[in-house]
mmCIF file of C-alpha atoms and ligand atoms in Angstrom:
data_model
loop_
_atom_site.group_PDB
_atom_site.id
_atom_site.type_symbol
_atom_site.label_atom_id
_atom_site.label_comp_id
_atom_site.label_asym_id
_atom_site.label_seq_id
_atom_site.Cartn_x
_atom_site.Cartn_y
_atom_site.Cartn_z
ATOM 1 C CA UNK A 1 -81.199 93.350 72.714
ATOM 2 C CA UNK A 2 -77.544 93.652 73.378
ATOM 3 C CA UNK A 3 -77.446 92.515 76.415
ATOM 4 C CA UNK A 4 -79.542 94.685 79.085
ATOM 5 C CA UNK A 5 -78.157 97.903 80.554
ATOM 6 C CA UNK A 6 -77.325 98.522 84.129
ATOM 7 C CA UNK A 7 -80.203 98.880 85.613
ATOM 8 C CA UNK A 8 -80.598 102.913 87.381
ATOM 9 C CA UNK A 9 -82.933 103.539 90.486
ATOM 10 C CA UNK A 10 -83.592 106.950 90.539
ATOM 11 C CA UNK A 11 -85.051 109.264 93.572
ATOM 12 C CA UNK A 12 -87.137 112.098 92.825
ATOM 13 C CA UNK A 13 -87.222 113.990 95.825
ATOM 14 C CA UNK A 14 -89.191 116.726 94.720
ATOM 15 C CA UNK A 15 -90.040 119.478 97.105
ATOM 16 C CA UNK A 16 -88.503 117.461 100.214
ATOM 17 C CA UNK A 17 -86.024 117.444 102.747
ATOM 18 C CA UNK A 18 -83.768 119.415 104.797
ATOM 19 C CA UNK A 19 -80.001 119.613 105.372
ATOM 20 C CA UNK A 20 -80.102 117.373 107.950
ATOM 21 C CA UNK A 21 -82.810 114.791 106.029
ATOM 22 C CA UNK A 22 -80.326 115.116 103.166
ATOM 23 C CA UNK A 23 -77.481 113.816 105.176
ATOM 24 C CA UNK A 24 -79.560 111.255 107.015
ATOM 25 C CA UNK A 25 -80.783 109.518 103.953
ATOM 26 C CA UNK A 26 -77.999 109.922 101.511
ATOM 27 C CA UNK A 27 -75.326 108.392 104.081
ATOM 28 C CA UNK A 28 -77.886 105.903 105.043
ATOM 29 C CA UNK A 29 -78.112 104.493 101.243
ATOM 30 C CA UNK A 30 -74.391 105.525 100.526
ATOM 31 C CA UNK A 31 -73.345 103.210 103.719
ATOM 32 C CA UNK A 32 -75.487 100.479 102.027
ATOM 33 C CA UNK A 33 -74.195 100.691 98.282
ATOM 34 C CA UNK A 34 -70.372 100.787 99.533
ATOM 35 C CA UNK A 35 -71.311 97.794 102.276
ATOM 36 C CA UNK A 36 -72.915 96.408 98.786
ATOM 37 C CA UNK A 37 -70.049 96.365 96.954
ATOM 38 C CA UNK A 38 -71.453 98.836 93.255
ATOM 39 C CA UNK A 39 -73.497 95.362 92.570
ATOM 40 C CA UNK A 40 -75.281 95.530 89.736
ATOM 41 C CA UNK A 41 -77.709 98.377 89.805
ATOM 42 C CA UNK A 42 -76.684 102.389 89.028
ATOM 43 C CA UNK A 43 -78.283 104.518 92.240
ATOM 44 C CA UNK A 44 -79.558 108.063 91.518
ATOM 45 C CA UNK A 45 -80.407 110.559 94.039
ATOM 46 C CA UNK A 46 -82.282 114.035 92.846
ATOM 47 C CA UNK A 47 -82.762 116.155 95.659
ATOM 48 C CA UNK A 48 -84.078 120.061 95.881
ATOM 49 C CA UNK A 49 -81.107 122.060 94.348
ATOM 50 C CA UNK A 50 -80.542 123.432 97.409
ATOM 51 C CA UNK A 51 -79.582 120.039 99.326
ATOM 52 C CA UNK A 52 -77.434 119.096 96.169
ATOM 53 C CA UNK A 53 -73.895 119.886 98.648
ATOM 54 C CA UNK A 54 -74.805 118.261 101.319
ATOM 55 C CA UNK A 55 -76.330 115.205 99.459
ATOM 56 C CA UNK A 56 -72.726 115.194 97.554
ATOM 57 C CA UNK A 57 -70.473 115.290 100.652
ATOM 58 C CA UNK A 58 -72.691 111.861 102.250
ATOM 59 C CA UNK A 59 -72.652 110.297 99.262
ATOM 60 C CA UNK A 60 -68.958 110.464 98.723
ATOM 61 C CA UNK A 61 -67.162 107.747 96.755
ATOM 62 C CA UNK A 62 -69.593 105.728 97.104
ATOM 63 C CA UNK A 63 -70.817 105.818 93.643
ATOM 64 C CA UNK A 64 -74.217 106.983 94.585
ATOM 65 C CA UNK A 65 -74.872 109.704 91.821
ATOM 66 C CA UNK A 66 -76.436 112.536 92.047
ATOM 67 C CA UNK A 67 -78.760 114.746 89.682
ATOM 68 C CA UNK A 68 -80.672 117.936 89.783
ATOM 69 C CA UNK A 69 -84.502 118.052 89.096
ATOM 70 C CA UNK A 70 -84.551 120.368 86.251
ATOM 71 C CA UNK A 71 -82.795 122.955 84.352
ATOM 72 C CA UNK A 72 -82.758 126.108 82.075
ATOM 73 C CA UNK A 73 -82.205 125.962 78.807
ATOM 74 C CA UNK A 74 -79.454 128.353 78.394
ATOM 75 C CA UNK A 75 -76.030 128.250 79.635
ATOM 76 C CA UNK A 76 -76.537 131.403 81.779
ATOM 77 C CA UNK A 77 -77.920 134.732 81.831
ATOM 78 C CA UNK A 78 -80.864 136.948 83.255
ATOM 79 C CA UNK A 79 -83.292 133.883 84.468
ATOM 80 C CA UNK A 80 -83.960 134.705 88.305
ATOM 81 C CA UNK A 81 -84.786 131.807 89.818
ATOM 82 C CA UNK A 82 -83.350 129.469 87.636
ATOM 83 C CA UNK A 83 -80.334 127.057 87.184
ATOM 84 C CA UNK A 84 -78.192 125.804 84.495
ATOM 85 C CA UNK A 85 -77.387 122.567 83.385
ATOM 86 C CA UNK A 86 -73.477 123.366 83.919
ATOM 87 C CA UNK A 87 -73.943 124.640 87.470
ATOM 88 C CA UNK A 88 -75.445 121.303 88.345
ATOM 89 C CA UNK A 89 -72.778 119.210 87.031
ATOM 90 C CA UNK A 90 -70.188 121.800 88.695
ATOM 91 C CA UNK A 91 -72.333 121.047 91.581
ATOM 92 C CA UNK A 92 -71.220 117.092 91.150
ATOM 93 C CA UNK A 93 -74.255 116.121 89.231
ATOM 94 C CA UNK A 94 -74.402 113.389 86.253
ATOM 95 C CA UNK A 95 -77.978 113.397 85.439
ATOM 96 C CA UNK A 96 -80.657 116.376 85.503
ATOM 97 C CA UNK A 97 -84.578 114.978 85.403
ATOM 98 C CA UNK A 98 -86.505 117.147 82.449
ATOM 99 C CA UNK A 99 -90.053 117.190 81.364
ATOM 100 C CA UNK A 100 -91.274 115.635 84.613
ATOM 101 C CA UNK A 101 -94.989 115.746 84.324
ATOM 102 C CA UNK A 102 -95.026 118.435 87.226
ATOM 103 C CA UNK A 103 -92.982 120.502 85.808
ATOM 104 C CA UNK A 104 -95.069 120.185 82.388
ATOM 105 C CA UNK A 105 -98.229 120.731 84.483
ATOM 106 C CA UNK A 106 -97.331 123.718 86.966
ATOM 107 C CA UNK A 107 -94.655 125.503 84.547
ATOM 108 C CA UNK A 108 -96.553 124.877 81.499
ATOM 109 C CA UNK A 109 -93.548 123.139 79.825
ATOM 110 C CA UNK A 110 -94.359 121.282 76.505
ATOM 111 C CA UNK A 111 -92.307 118.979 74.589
ATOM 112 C CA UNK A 112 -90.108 121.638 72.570
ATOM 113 C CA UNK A 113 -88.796 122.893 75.639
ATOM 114 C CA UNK A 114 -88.351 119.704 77.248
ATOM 115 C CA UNK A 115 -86.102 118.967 74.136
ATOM 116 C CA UNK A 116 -83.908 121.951 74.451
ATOM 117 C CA UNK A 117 -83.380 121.021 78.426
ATOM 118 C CA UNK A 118 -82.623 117.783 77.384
ATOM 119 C CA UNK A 119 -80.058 119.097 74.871
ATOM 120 C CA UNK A 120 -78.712 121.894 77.046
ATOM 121 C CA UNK A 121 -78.364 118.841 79.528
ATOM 122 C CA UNK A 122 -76.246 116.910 77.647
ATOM 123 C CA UNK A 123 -74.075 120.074 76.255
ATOM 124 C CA UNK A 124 -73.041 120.484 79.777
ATOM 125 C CA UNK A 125 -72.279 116.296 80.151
ATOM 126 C CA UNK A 126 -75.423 115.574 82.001
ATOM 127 C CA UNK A 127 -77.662 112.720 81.182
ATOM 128 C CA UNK A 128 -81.108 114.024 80.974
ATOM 129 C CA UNK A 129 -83.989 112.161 82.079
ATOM 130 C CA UNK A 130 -86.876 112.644 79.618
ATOM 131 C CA UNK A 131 -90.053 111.813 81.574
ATOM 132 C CA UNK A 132 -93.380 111.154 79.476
ATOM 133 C CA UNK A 133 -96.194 109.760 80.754
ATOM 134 C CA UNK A 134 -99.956 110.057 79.880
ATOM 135 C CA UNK A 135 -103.059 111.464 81.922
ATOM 136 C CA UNK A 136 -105.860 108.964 82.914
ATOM 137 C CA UNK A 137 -108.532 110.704 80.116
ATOM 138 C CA UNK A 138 -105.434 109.940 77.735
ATOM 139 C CA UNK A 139 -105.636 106.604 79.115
ATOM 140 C CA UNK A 140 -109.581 105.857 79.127
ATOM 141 C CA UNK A 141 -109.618 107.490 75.786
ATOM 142 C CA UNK A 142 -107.221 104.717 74.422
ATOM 143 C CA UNK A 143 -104.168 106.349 73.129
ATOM 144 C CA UNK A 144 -101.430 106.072 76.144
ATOM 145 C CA UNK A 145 -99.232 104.906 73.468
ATOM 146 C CA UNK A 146 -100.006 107.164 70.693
ATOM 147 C CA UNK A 147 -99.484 110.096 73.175
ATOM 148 C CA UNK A 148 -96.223 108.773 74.763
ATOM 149 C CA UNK A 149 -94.876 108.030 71.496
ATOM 150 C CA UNK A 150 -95.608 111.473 70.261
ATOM 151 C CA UNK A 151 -94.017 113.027 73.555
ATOM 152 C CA UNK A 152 -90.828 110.691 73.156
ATOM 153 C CA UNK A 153 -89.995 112.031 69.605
ATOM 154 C CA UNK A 154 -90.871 115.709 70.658
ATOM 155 C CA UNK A 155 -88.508 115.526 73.411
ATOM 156 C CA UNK A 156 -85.320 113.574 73.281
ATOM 157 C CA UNK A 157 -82.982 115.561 71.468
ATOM 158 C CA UNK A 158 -81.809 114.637 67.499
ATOM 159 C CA UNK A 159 -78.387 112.405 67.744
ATOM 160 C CA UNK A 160 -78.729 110.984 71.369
ATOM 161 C CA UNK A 161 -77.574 107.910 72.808
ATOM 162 C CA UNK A 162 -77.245 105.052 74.897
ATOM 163 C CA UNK A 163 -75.060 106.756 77.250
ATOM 164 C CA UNK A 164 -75.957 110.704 76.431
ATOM 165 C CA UNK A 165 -80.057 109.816 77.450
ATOM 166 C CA UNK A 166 -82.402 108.243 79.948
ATOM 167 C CA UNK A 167 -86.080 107.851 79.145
ATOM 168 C CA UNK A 168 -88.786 107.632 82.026
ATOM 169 C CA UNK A 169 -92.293 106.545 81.220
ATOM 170 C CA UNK A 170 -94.490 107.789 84.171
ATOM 171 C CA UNK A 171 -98.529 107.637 83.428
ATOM 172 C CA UNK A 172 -99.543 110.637 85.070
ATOM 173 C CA UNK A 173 -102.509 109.454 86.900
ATOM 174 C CA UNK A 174 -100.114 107.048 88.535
ATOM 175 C CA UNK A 175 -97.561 109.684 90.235
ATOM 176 C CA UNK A 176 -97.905 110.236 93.961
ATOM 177 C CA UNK A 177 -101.511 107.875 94.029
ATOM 178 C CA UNK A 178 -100.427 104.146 94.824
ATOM 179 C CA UNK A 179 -102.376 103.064 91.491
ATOM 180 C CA UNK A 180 -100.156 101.612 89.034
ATOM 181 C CA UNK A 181 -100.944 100.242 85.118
ATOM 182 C CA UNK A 182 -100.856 96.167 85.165
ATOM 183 C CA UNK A 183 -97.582 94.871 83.726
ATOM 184 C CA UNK A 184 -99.086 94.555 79.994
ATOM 185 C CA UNK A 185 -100.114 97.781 79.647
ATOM 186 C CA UNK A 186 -95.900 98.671 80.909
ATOM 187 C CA UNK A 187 -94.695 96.409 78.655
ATOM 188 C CA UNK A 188 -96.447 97.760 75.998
ATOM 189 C CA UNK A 189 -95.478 101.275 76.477
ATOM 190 C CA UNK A 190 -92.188 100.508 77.313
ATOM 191 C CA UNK A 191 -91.979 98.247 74.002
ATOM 192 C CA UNK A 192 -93.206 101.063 71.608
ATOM 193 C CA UNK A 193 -90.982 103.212 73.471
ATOM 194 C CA UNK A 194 -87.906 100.946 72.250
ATOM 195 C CA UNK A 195 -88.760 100.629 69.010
ATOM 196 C CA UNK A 196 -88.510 104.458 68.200
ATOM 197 C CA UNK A 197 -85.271 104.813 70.024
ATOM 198 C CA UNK A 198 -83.800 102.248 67.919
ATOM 199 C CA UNK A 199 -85.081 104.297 65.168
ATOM 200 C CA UNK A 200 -84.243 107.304 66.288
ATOM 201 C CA UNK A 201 -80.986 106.680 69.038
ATOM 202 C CA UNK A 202 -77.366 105.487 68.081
ATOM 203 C CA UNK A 203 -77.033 102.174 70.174
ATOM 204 C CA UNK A 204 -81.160 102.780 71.360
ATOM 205 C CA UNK A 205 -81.427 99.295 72.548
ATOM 206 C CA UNK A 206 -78.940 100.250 75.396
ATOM 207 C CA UNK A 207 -81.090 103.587 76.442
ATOM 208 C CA UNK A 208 -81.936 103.078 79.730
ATOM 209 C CA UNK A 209 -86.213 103.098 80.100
ATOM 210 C CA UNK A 210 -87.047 103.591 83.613
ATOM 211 C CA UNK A 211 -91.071 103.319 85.028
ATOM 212 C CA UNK A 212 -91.917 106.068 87.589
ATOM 213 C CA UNK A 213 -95.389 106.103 89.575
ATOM 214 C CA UNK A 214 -96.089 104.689 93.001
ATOM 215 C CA UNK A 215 -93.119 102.139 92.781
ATOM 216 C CA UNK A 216 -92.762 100.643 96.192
ATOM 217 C CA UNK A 217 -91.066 97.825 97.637
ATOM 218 C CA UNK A 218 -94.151 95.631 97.297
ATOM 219 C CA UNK A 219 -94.375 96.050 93.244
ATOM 220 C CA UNK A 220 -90.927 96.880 92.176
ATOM 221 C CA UNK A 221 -89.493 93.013 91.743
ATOM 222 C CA UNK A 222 -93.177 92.353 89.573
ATOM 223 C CA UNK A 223 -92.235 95.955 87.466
ATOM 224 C CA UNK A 224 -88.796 95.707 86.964
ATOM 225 C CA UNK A 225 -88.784 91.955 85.634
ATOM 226 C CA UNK A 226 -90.700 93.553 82.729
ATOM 227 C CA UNK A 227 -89.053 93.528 79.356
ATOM 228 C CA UNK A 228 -87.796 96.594 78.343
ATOM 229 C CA UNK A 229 -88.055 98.367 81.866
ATOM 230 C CA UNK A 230 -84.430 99.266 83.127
ATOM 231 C CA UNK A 231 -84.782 100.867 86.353
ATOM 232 C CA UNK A 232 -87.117 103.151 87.887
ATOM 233 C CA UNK A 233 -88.061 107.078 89.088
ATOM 234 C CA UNK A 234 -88.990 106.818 92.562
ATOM 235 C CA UNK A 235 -90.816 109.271 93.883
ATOM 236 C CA UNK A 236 -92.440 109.122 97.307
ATOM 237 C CA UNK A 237 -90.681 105.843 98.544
ATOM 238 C CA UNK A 238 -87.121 107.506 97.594
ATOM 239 C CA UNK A 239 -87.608 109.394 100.984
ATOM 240 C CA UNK A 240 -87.380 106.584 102.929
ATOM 241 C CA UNK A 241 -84.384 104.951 103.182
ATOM 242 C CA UNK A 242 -85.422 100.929 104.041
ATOM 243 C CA UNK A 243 -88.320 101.372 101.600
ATOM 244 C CA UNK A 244 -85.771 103.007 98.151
ATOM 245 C CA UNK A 245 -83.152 100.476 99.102
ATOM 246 C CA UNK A 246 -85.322 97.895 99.189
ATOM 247 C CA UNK A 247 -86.248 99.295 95.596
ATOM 248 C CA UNK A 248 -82.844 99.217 94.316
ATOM 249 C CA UNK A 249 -82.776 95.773 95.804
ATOM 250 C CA UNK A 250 -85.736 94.242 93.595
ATOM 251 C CA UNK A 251 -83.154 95.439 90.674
HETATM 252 P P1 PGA B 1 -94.219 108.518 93.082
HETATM 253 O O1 PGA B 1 -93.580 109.652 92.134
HETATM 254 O O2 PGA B 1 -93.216 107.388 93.178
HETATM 255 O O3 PGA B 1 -94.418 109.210 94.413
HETATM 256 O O4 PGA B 1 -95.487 108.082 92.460
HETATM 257 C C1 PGA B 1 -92.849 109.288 90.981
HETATM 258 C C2 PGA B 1 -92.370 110.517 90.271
HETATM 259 O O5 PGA B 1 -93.118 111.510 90.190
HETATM 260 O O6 PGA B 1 -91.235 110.557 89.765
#
């Protein structure tokens, strides 16, 4: 590699939170980055749409960023319900999560669509977050990798790069259940992953690879050591402030 990108903690705060949570734990970690000086790891915070003001305004200029957890794929029009990737970056956003394997599961989104988020995404300046991941029968069966591999290249949009795209690898069966895959079976996922973006990426070998599923504080210095893992999407210890800096920390 060229040298190893910044490393990004991400929080996934799914269906979470309420103004005053938002303010609480935002100017909790903001306080801590500033007091931190940047250092040398990016810090992502993706709350509910709906919390995506008040998560801005603790935040600040404290170089926090913020990102929405999905998006439509057009640039506006008759979708009630839904929101565009430009009203999230009008909203102060930099990054919008896509594909996350709950939105795959509950709104039925497959890779094609995934790919036009992605690329609606980056149309309106975002960096996407591509999440793939396979399910434990995927898993059992043997072919995590062909399956993530063929999610990857259905996904991430034709002529992305290192700074246009963000790729998270989260196994299913280890979101939200405090099981995780040993650190061979991420490094090999995370290596197969690299090879096709530096086949199919310009600059690949700087796209940023995060691991999502039951990161904590306890496993996150043994995860992120791993080759080829640069960062991670946190879900359920990104609510608590102690345990996502701690995280970020482990970086
Ligand atoms: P988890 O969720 O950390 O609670 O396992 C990760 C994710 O779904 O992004």
């Amino acid at each position: 590699m060229t040298g190893s990108p910044k490393p990004l903690i991400a929080g996934n705060w799914k269906m979470h939170g309420s103004e005053v949570f938002a303010a609480d734990l935002a100017g909790s970690l903001a306080d801590r980055m500033a007091g931190h000086g940047g250092g040398g790891v990016e810090m992502l915070l993706c709350p509910p749409a709906l919390l995506l003001g008040s998560v801005r305004a603790a935040v600040g200029a404290s170089g926090v960023a913020i990102g929405g957890q999905d998006c439509h794929v057009a640039e506006q029009g008759a979708h009630t319900g839904d929101i565009a990737a430009a009203m999230l970056a009008d909203a102060g956003c930099g990054y919008v999560i896509v594909g996350h394997s709950e939105r795959r599961a509950d709104h039925g989104e497959d890779d094609a669509l995934v790919q036009s988020k992605a690329e609606a995404a980056q149309a309106a300046k975002l960096v996407p977050v591509v999440c793939i991941g396979e399910t434990l029968d995927q898993r059992d069966a043997g072919t995590a990798v062909e399956v993530v591999i063929s999610q990857l290249r259905g996904s991430v949009p034709e002529g992305s790069s290192a700074s246009t795209l963000v790729v998270a690898y989260e196994p299913v069966w280890a979101i939200g259940t405090g099981r995780t895959p040993t650190p061979a079976d991420i490094a090999e996922i995370h290596d197969a992953i690299r090879d096709v973006l530096t086949a199919i990426t310009t600059q690949g070998d700087g796209v940023r690879i995060l691991y999502g599923g039951s990161v904590k504080p306890i496993n996150a210095a043994e995860i992120l050591t791993i080759e080829n893992v640069n960062g991670a999407l946190v879900g359920g210890a990104s609510l608590k402030a102690d345990d996502f800096w701690a995280i970020a920390q482990s970086a």
